[in-house]
Amino acid sequence: MSSLPSSVSSPVFLVVMGVAGCGKSSLGAAVAQAQALPLIEGDDHHSAASREKMRQGIALADADREGWLATLGQLLQGHPAGAVLTCSALKKAYRERLRAACPGVRFAFLDIDRAPAGERVAARVNTHFFSTTLVDSQFATLESPVGEPGVLRLDALQSIATLQAQVIAWLAPAHQETTP
């Protein structure tokens, strides 16, 4: 019979969110590793049609994201012991879909300005399908989650180690009990 350490009060479900280029994948991987949780890379679950649109510099519409958000919600549900998901979650409606699929999910919001986000997206142009021309649309679509329950705002320009430490401290069971 296995038992959970006394410091674990409930499974951790975390969405690392923000615009393209904010560092979702890097921070998500670091937190997942530190928490010994599976990592769900949201970009891996876009449809081929959506990936092609983004490659061509065409912003996704809400309808393009419907199936993707449903899949991400199902993937979270498929990990009852907890998981870390990387997902832009740009609109409140998208976050509400994830909250409905996985009650108690929390969001680490990597806040970044337009210029550094654009530089980061441009630096990965040969290794990622996302077109640099879409960075502006990401900022236009973003509805800040600051003030929503279960959201931690992070400065995306801090080091991954610093961000990871901030998220781990925020996810600590003692802090979970005091967070709305």
JSON list of C-alpha atoms in Angstrom, two decimals:
[
{"chain": "A", "resi": 1, "resn": "MET", "atom": "CA", "xyz": [0.00, 0.00, 0.00]},
{"chain": "A", "resi": 2, "resn": "SER", "atom": "CA", "xyz": [1.40, 3.40, -0.95]},
{"chain": "A", "resi": 3, "resn": "SER", "atom": "CA", "xyz": [0.67, 6.56, 0.91]},
{"chain": "A", "resi": 4, "resn": "LEU", "atom": "CA", "xyz": [1.19, 10.17, 0.00]},
{"chain": "A", "resi": 5, "resn": "PRO", "atom": "CA", "xyz": [3.61, 12.26, 2.03]},
{"chain": "A", "resi": 6, "resn": "SER", "atom": "CA", "xyz": [1.85, 14.32, 4.66]},
{"chain": "A", "resi": 7, "resn": "SER", "atom": "CA", "xyz": [2.85, 17.50, 2.81]},
{"chain": "A", "resi": 8, "resn": "VAL", "atom": "CA", "xyz": [0.64, 16.59, -0.15]},
{"chain": "A", "resi": 9, "resn": "SER", "atom": "CA", "xyz": [-2.90, 17.79, 0.41]},
{"chain": "A", "resi": 10, "resn": "SER", "atom": "CA", "xyz": [-4.38, 17.24, -3.04]},
{"chain": "A", "resi": 11, "resn": "PRO", "atom": "CA", "xyz": [-3.27, 16.66, -6.63]},
{"chain": "A", "resi": 12, "resn": "VAL", "atom": "CA", "xyz": [-1.70, 19.63, -8.38]},
{"chain": "A", "resi": 13, "resn": "PHE", "atom": "CA", "xyz": [-3.22, 20.71, -11.67]},
{"chain": "A", "resi": 14, "resn": "LEU", "atom": "CA", "xyz": [-1.39, 23.66, -13.16]},
{"chain": "A", "resi": 15, "resn": "VAL", "atom": "CA", "xyz": [-1.72, 25.49, -16.46]},
{"chain": "A", "resi": 16, "resn": "VAL", "atom": "CA", "xyz": [1.34, 27.52, -17.42]},
{"chain": "A", "resi": 17, "resn": "MET", "atom": "CA", "xyz": [-0.16, 30.22, -19.63]},
{"chain": "A", "resi": 18, "resn": "GLY", "atom": "CA", "xyz": [0.58, 33.36, -21.59]},
{"chain": "A", "resi": 19, "resn": "VAL", "atom": "CA", "xyz": [1.24, 34.66, -25.07]},
{"chain": "A", "resi": 20, "resn": "ALA", "atom": "CA", "xyz": [3.61, 33.03, -27.55]},
{"chain": "A", "resi": 21, "resn": "GLY", "atom": "CA", "xyz": [7.22, 33.47, -26.53]},
{"chain": "A", "resi": 22, "resn": "CYS", "atom": "CA", "xyz": [6.58, 33.93, -22.80]},
{"chain": "A", "resi": 23, "resn": "GLY", "atom": "CA", "xyz": [8.30, 30.67, -21.82]},
{"chain": "A", "resi": 24, "resn": "LYS", "atom": "CA", "xyz": [5.38, 28.32, -21.16]},
{"chain": "A", "resi": 25, "resn": "SER", "atom": "CA", "xyz": [7.18, 25.19, -22.36]},
{"chain": "A", "resi": 26, "resn": "SER", "atom": "CA", "xyz": [10.39, 25.88, -20.45]},
{"chain": "A", "resi": 27, "resn": "LEU", "atom": "CA", "xyz": [8.65, 26.72, -17.18]},
{"chain": "A", "resi": 28, "resn": "GLY", "atom": "CA", "xyz": [6.08, 23.93, -17.58]},
{"chain": "A", "resi": 29, "resn": "ALA", "atom": "CA", "xyz": [8.84, 21.36, -18.02]},
{"chain": "A", "resi": 30, "resn": "ALA", "atom": "CA", "xyz": [10.77, 22.69, -15.02]},
{"chain": "A", "resi": 31, "resn": "VAL", "atom": "CA", "xyz": [7.72, 22.65, -12.73]},
{"chain": "A", "resi": 32, "resn": "ALA", "atom": "CA", "xyz": [6.58, 19.22, -13.95]},
{"chain": "A", "resi": 33, "resn": "GLN", "atom": "CA", "xyz": [10.03, 17.79, -13.28]},
{"chain": "A", "resi": 34, "resn": "ALA", "atom": "CA", "xyz": [10.28, 19.39, -9.82]},
{"chain": "A", "resi": 35, "resn": "GLN", "atom": "CA", "xyz": [6.81, 18.18, -8.86]},
{"chain": "A", "resi": 36, "resn": "ALA", "atom": "CA", "xyz": [7.23, 14.74, -10.49]},
{"chain": "A", "resi": 37, "resn": "LEU", "atom": "CA", "xyz": [4.12, 15.40, -12.58]},
{"chain": "A", "resi": 38, "resn": "PRO", "atom": "CA", "xyz": [3.39, 14.59, -16.21]},
{"chain": "A", "resi": 39, "resn": "LEU", "atom": "CA", "xyz": [3.75, 17.49, -18.65]},
{"chain": "A", "resi": 40, "resn": "ILE", "atom": "CA", "xyz": [1.06, 18.05, -21.26]},
{"chain": "A", "resi": 41, "resn": "GLU", "atom": "CA", "xyz": [2.42, 20.29, -24.01]},
{"chain": "A", "resi": 42, "resn": "GLY", "atom": "CA", "xyz": [-0.66, 22.09, -25.35]},
{"chain": "A", "resi": 43, "resn": "ASP", "atom": "CA", "xyz": [0.92, 22.82, -28.74]},
{"chain": "A", "resi": 44, "resn": "ASP", "atom": "CA", "xyz": [1.22, 19.08, -29.38]},
{"chain": "A", "resi": 45, "resn": "HIS", "atom": "CA", "xyz": [-2.57, 18.78, -29.44]},
{"chain": "A", "resi": 46, "resn": "HIS", "atom": "CA", "xyz": [-3.50, 21.41, -32.04]},
{"chain": "A", "resi": 47, "resn": "SER", "atom": "CA", "xyz": [-5.15, 19.96, -35.14]},
{"chain": "A", "resi": 48, "resn": "ALA", "atom": "CA", "xyz": [-3.12, 19.78, -38.33]},
{"chain": "A", "resi": 49, "resn": "ALA", "atom": "CA", "xyz": [-5.37, 22.47, -39.81]},
{"chain": "A", "resi": 50, "resn": "SER", "atom": "CA", "xyz": [-4.75, 24.81, -36.87]},
{"chain": "A", "resi": 51, "resn": "ARG", "atom": "CA", "xyz": [-1.01, 24.22, -37.00]},
{"chain": "A", "resi": 52, "resn": "GLU", "atom": "CA", "xyz": [-1.00, 25.02, -40.71]},
{"chain": "A", "resi": 53, "resn": "LYS", "atom": "CA", "xyz": [-3.01, 28.21, -40.13]},
{"chain": "A", "resi": 54, "resn": "MET", "atom": "CA", "xyz": [-0.52, 29.38, -37.52]},
{"chain": "A", "resi": 55, "resn": "ARG", "atom": "CA", "xyz": [2.43, 28.44, -39.75]},
{"chain": "A", "resi": 56, "resn": "GLN", "atom": "CA", "xyz": [0.90, 30.68, -42.44]},
{"chain": "A", "resi": 57, "resn": "GLY", "atom": "CA", "xyz": [0.43, 33.55, -39.99]},
{"chain": "A", "resi": 58, "resn": "ILE", "atom": "CA", "xyz": [-3.35, 33.16, -39.66]},
{"chain": "A", "resi": 59, "resn": "ALA", "atom": "CA", "xyz": [-4.63, 33.65, -36.13]},
{"chain": "A", "resi": 60, "resn": "LEU", "atom": "CA", "xyz": [-6.90, 30.96, -34.73]},
{"chain": "A", "resi": 61, "resn": "ALA", "atom": "CA", "xyz": [-10.54, 31.80, -34.08]},
{"chain": "A", "resi": 62, "resn": "ASP", "atom": "CA", "xyz": [-12.52, 30.56, -31.11]},
{"chain": "A", "resi": 63, "resn": "ALA", "atom": "CA", "xyz": [-14.00, 27.81, -33.31]},
{"chain": "A", "resi": 64, "resn": "ASP", "atom": "CA", "xyz": [-10.48, 26.58, -34.12]},
{"chain": "A", "resi": 65, "resn": "ARG", "atom": "CA", "xyz": [-9.78, 26.23, -30.42]},
{"chain": "A", "resi": 66, "resn": "GLU", "atom": "CA", "xyz": [-12.99, 24.37, -29.47]},
{"chain": "A", "resi": 67, "resn": "GLY", "atom": "CA", "xyz": [-11.72, 20.84, -30.07]},
{"chain": "A", "resi": 68, "resn": "TRP", "atom": "CA", "xyz": [-8.27, 21.72, -28.75]},
{"chain": "A", "resi": 69, "resn": "LEU", "atom": "CA", "xyz": [-9.64, 22.99, -25.43]},
{"chain": "A", "resi": 70, "resn": "ALA", "atom": "CA", "xyz": [-11.88, 19.93, -25.12]},
{"chain": "A", "resi": 71, "resn": "THR", "atom": "CA", "xyz": [-8.87, 17.67, -25.70]},
{"chain": "A", "resi": 72, "resn": "LEU", "atom": "CA", "xyz": [-6.78, 19.54, -23.14]},
{"chain": "A", "resi": 73, "resn": "GLY", "atom": "CA", "xyz": [-9.58, 19.25, -20.57]},
{"chain": "A", "resi": 74, "resn": "GLN", "atom": "CA", "xyz": [-9.80, 15.50, -21.22]},
{"chain": "A", "resi": 75, "resn": "LEU", "atom": "CA", "xyz": [-6.02, 15.15, -20.89]},
{"chain": "A", "resi": 76, "resn": "LEU", "atom": "CA", "xyz": [-6.11, 16.88, -17.50]},
{"chain": "A", "resi": 77, "resn": "GLN", "atom": "CA", "xyz": [-8.94, 14.58, -16.41]},
{"chain": "A", "resi": 78, "resn": "GLY", "atom": "CA", "xyz": [-6.87, 11.61, -17.54]},
{"chain": "A", "resi": 79, "resn": "HIS", "atom": "CA", "xyz": [-4.22, 12.41, -14.91]},
{"chain": "A", "resi": 80, "resn": "PRO", "atom": "CA", "xyz": [-6.08, 12.14, -11.58]},
{"chain": "A", "resi": 81, "resn": "ALA", "atom": "CA", "xyz": [-2.80, 12.43, -9.64]},
{"chain": "A", "resi": 82, "resn": "GLY", "atom": "CA", "xyz": [-2.12, 15.85, -11.18]},
{"chain": "A", "resi": 83, "resn": "ALA", "atom": "CA", "xyz": [-0.44, 17.34, -14.25]},
{"chain": "A", "resi": 84, "resn": "VAL", "atom": "CA", "xyz": [1.17, 20.45, -15.66]},
{"chain": "A", "resi": 85, "resn": "LEU", "atom": "CA", "xyz": [-0.32, 21.80, -18.91]},
{"chain": "A", "resi": 86, "resn": "THR", "atom": "CA", "xyz": [1.20, 24.43, -21.16]},
{"chain": "A", "resi": 87, "resn": "CYS", "atom": "CA", "xyz": [-1.57, 26.37, -22.88]},
{"chain": "A", "resi": 88, "resn": "SER", "atom": "CA", "xyz": [-1.89, 29.99, -23.94]},
{"chain": "A", "resi": 89, "resn": "ALA", "atom": "CA", "xyz": [-5.34, 30.20, -22.26]},
{"chain": "A", "resi": 90, "resn": "LEU", "atom": "CA", "xyz": [-5.56, 33.74, -23.59]},
{"chain": "A", "resi": 91, "resn": "LYS", "atom": "CA", "xyz": [-9.26, 34.36, -22.96]},
{"chain": "A", "resi": 92, "resn": "LYS", "atom": "CA", "xyz": [-11.20, 34.04, -19.75]},
{"chain": "A", "resi": 93, "resn": "ALA", "atom": "CA", "xyz": [-13.66, 31.76, -21.59]},
{"chain": "A", "resi": 94, "resn": "TYR", "atom": "CA", "xyz": [-10.80, 29.37, -22.41]},
{"chain": "A", "resi": 95, "resn": "ARG", "atom": "CA", "xyz": [-9.68, 29.31, -18.79]},
{"chain": "A", "resi": 96, "resn": "GLU", "atom": "CA", "xyz": [-13.27, 28.69, -17.68]},
{"chain": "A", "resi": 97, "resn": "ARG", "atom": "CA", "xyz": [-13.43, 25.68, -20.04]},
{"chain": "A", "resi": 98, "resn": "LEU", "atom": "CA", "xyz": [-10.32, 24.26, -18.38]},
{"chain": "A", "resi": 99, "resn": "ARG", "atom": "CA", "xyz": [-11.69, 25.02, -14.91]},
{"chain": "A", "resi": 100, "resn": "ALA", "atom": "CA", "xyz": [-14.94, 23.23, -15.78]},
{"chain": "A", "resi": 101, "resn": "ALA", "atom": "CA", "xyz": [-13.01, 20.19, -17.02]},
{"chain": "A", "resi": 102, "resn": "CYS", "atom": "CA", "xyz": [-10.64, 20.17, -14.04]},
{"chain": "A", "resi": 103, "resn": "PRO", "atom": "CA", "xyz": [-12.01, 21.90, -10.93]},
{"chain": "A", "resi": 104, "resn": "GLY", "atom": "CA", "xyz": [-9.21, 23.30, -8.81]},
{"chain": "A", "resi": 105, "resn": "VAL", "atom": "CA", "xyz": [-6.84, 23.86, -11.72]},
{"chain": "A", "resi": 106, "resn": "ARG", "atom": "CA", "xyz": [-4.51, 26.78, -11.12]},
{"chain": "A", "resi": 107, "resn": "PHE", "atom": "CA", "xyz": [-2.86, 29.13, -13.62]},
{"chain": "A", "resi": 108, "resn": "ALA", "atom": "CA", "xyz": [0.71, 30.45, -13.65]},
{"chain": "A", "resi": 109, "resn": "PHE", "atom": "CA", "xyz": [0.52, 33.50, -15.93]},
{"chain": "A", "resi": 110, "resn": "LEU", "atom": "CA", "xyz": [3.81, 34.41, -17.57]},
{"chain": "A", "resi": 111, "resn": "ASP", "atom": "CA", "xyz": [3.43, 38.14, -18.16]},
{"chain": "A", "resi": 112, "resn": "ILE", "atom": "CA", "xyz": [5.65, 39.62, -20.87]},
{"chain": "A", "resi": 113, "resn": "ASP", "atom": "CA", "xyz": [5.71, 42.72, -23.05]},
{"chain": "A", "resi": 114, "resn": "ARG", "atom": "CA", "xyz": [5.34, 42.66, -26.84]},
{"chain": "A", "resi": 115, "resn": "ALA", "atom": "CA", "xyz": [9.00, 43.34, -27.78]},
{"chain": "A", "resi": 116, "resn": "PRO", "atom": "CA", "xyz": [10.65, 40.51, -25.81]},
{"chain": "A", "resi": 117, "resn": "ALA", "atom": "CA", "xyz": [7.87, 38.08, -26.80]},
{"chain": "A", "resi": 118, "resn": "GLY", "atom": "CA", "xyz": [8.46, 38.91, -30.47]},
{"chain": "A", "resi": 119, "resn": "GLU", "atom": "CA", "xyz": [12.21, 38.45, -30.07]},
{"chain": "A", "resi": 120, "resn": "ARG", "atom": "CA", "xyz": [11.72, 35.05, -28.47]},
{"chain": "A", "resi": 121, "resn": "VAL", "atom": "CA", "xyz": [9.31, 33.88, -31.16]},
{"chain": "A", "resi": 122, "resn": "ALA", "atom": "CA", "xyz": [11.69, 35.09, -33.89]},
{"chain": "A", "resi": 123, "resn": "ALA", "atom": "CA", "xyz": [14.56, 33.19, -32.25]},
{"chain": "A", "resi": 124, "resn": "ARG", "atom": "CA", "xyz": [12.72, 29.88, -32.59]},
{"chain": "A", "resi": 125, "resn": "VAL", "atom": "CA", "xyz": [11.35, 30.41, -36.11]},
{"chain": "A", "resi": 126, "resn": "ASN", "atom": "CA", "xyz": [13.19, 27.33, -37.46]},
{"chain": "A", "resi": 127, "resn": "THR", "atom": "CA", "xyz": [12.08, 25.00, -34.67]},
{"chain": "A", "resi": 128, "resn": "HIS", "atom": "CA", "xyz": [8.43, 25.95, -34.04]},
{"chain": "A", "resi": 129, "resn": "PHE", "atom": "CA", "xyz": [5.37, 26.23, -36.26]},
{"chain": "A", "resi": 130, "resn": "PHE", "atom": "CA", "xyz": [4.16, 29.54, -34.79]},
{"chain": "A", "resi": 131, "resn": "SER", "atom": "CA", "xyz": [4.64, 32.49, -37.14]},
{"chain": "A", "resi": 132, "resn": "THR", "atom": "CA", "xyz": [6.23, 35.67, -35.80]},
{"chain": "A", "resi": 133, "resn": "THR", "atom": "CA", "xyz": [3.44, 37.63, -37.49]},
{"chain": "A", "resi": 134, "resn": "LEU", "atom": "CA", "xyz": [0.97, 36.27, -34.92]},
{"chain": "A", "resi": 135, "resn": "VAL", "atom": "CA", "xyz": [2.55, 37.81, -31.83]},
{"chain": "A", "resi": 136, "resn": "ASP", "atom": "CA", "xyz": [0.43, 40.96, -32.15]},
{"chain": "A", "resi": 137, "resn": "SER", "atom": "CA", "xyz": [-2.76, 38.89, -32.38]},
{"chain": "A", "resi": 138, "resn": "GLN", "atom": "CA", "xyz": [-1.79, 37.07, -29.19]},
{"chain": "A", "resi": 139, "resn": "PHE", "atom": "CA", "xyz": [-1.60, 40.37, -27.33]},
{"chain": "A", "resi": 140, "resn": "ALA", "atom": "CA", "xyz": [-4.86, 41.55, -28.90]},
{"chain": "A", "resi": 141, "resn": "THR", "atom": "CA", "xyz": [-6.61, 38.35, -27.76]},
{"chain": "A", "resi": 142, "resn": "LEU", "atom": "CA", "xyz": [-5.12, 38.22, -24.25]},
{"chain": "A", "resi": 143, "resn": "GLU", "atom": "CA", "xyz": [-7.59, 38.86, -21.44]},
{"chain": "A", "resi": 144, "resn": "SER", "atom": "CA", "xyz": [-5.37, 39.15, -18.38]},
{"chain": "A", "resi": 145, "resn": "PRO", "atom": "CA", "xyz": [-6.19, 36.56, -15.72]},
{"chain": "A", "resi": 146, "resn": "VAL", "atom": "CA", "xyz": [-4.86, 38.79, -12.94]},
{"chain": "A", "resi": 147, "resn": "GLY", "atom": "CA", "xyz": [-7.55, 38.95, -10.26]},
{"chain": "A", "resi": 148, "resn": "GLU", "atom": "CA", "xyz": [-9.14, 35.62, -11.16]},
{"chain": "A", "resi": 149, "resn": "PRO", "atom": "CA", "xyz": [-9.02, 32.96, -8.43]},
{"chain": "A", "resi": 150, "resn": "GLY", "atom": "CA", "xyz": [-6.11, 30.52, -8.54]},
{"chain": "A", "resi": 151, "resn": "VAL", "atom": "CA", "xyz": [-3.84, 32.70, -10.69]},
{"chain": "A", "resi": 152, "resn": "LEU", "atom": "CA", "xyz": [-0.20, 33.58, -10.05]},
{"chain": "A", "resi": 153, "resn": "ARG", "atom": "CA", "xyz": [1.24, 36.41, -12.17]},
{"chain": "A", "resi": 154, "resn": "LEU", "atom": "CA", "xyz": [4.92, 35.94, -12.99]},
{"chain": "A", "resi": 155, "resn": "ASP", "atom": "CA", "xyz": [7.44, 38.20, -14.70]},
{"chain": "A", "resi": 156, "resn": "ALA", "atom": "CA", "xyz": [8.37, 36.13, -17.75]},
{"chain": "A", "resi": 157, "resn": "LEU", "atom": "CA", "xyz": [11.76, 37.82, -18.02]},
{"chain": "A", "resi": 158, "resn": "GLN", "atom": "CA", "xyz": [13.00, 36.24, -14.80]},
{"chain": "A", "resi": 159, "resn": "SER", "atom": "CA", "xyz": [15.14, 33.11, -15.02]},
{"chain": "A", "resi": 160, "resn": "ILE", "atom": "CA", "xyz": [13.45, 29.72, -15.28]},
{"chain": "A", "resi": 161, "resn": "ALA", "atom": "CA", "xyz": [15.00, 28.74, -11.94]},
{"chain": "A", "resi": 162, "resn": "THR", "atom": "CA", "xyz": [13.50, 31.81, -10.25]},
{"chain": "A", "resi": 163, "resn": "LEU", "atom": "CA", "xyz": [10.11, 31.29, -11.87]},
{"chain": "A", "resi": 164, "resn": "GLN", "atom": "CA", "xyz": [10.14, 27.59, -10.97]},
{"chain": "A", "resi": 165, "resn": "ALA", "atom": "CA", "xyz": [10.89, 28.43, -7.32]},
{"chain": "A", "resi": 166, "resn": "GLN", "atom": "CA", "xyz": [8.05, 30.97, -7.24]},
{"chain": "A", "resi": 167, "resn": "VAL", "atom": "CA", "xyz": [5.57, 28.47, -8.68]},
{"chain": "A", "resi": 168, "resn": "ILE", "atom": "CA", "xyz": [6.69, 25.64, -6.35]},
{"chain": "A", "resi": 169, "resn": "ALA", "atom": "CA", "xyz": [6.31, 27.92, -3.32]},
{"chain": "A", "resi": 170, "resn": "TRP", "atom": "CA", "xyz": [2.86, 29.00, -4.53]},
{"chain": "A", "resi": 171, "resn": "LEU", "atom": "CA", "xyz": [1.77, 25.40, -5.06]},
{"chain": "A", "resi": 172, "resn": "ALA", "atom": "CA", "xyz": [2.88, 24.34, -1.56]},
{"chain": "A", "resi": 173, "resn": "PRO", "atom": "CA", "xyz": [0.00, 22.78, 0.42]},
{"chain": "A", "resi": 174, "resn": "ALA", "atom": "CA", "xyz": [0.09, 25.47, 3.12]},
{"chain": "A", "resi": 175, "resn": "HIS", "atom": "CA", "xyz": [-0.34, 28.14, 0.47]},
{"chain": "A", "resi": 176, "resn": "GLN", "atom": "CA", "xyz": [-3.13, 26.25, -1.30]},
{"chain": "A", "resi": 177, "resn": "GLU", "atom": "CA", "xyz": [-5.27, 26.48, 1.79]},
{"chain": "A", "resi": 178, "resn": "THR", "atom": "CA", "xyz": [-4.98, 30.28, 1.91]},
{"chain": "A", "resi": 179, "resn": "THR", "atom": "CA", "xyz": [-5.44, 30.96, -1.79]},
{"chain": "A", "resi": 180, "resn": "PRO", "atom": "CA", "xyz": [-8.98, 31.76, -2.94]}
]
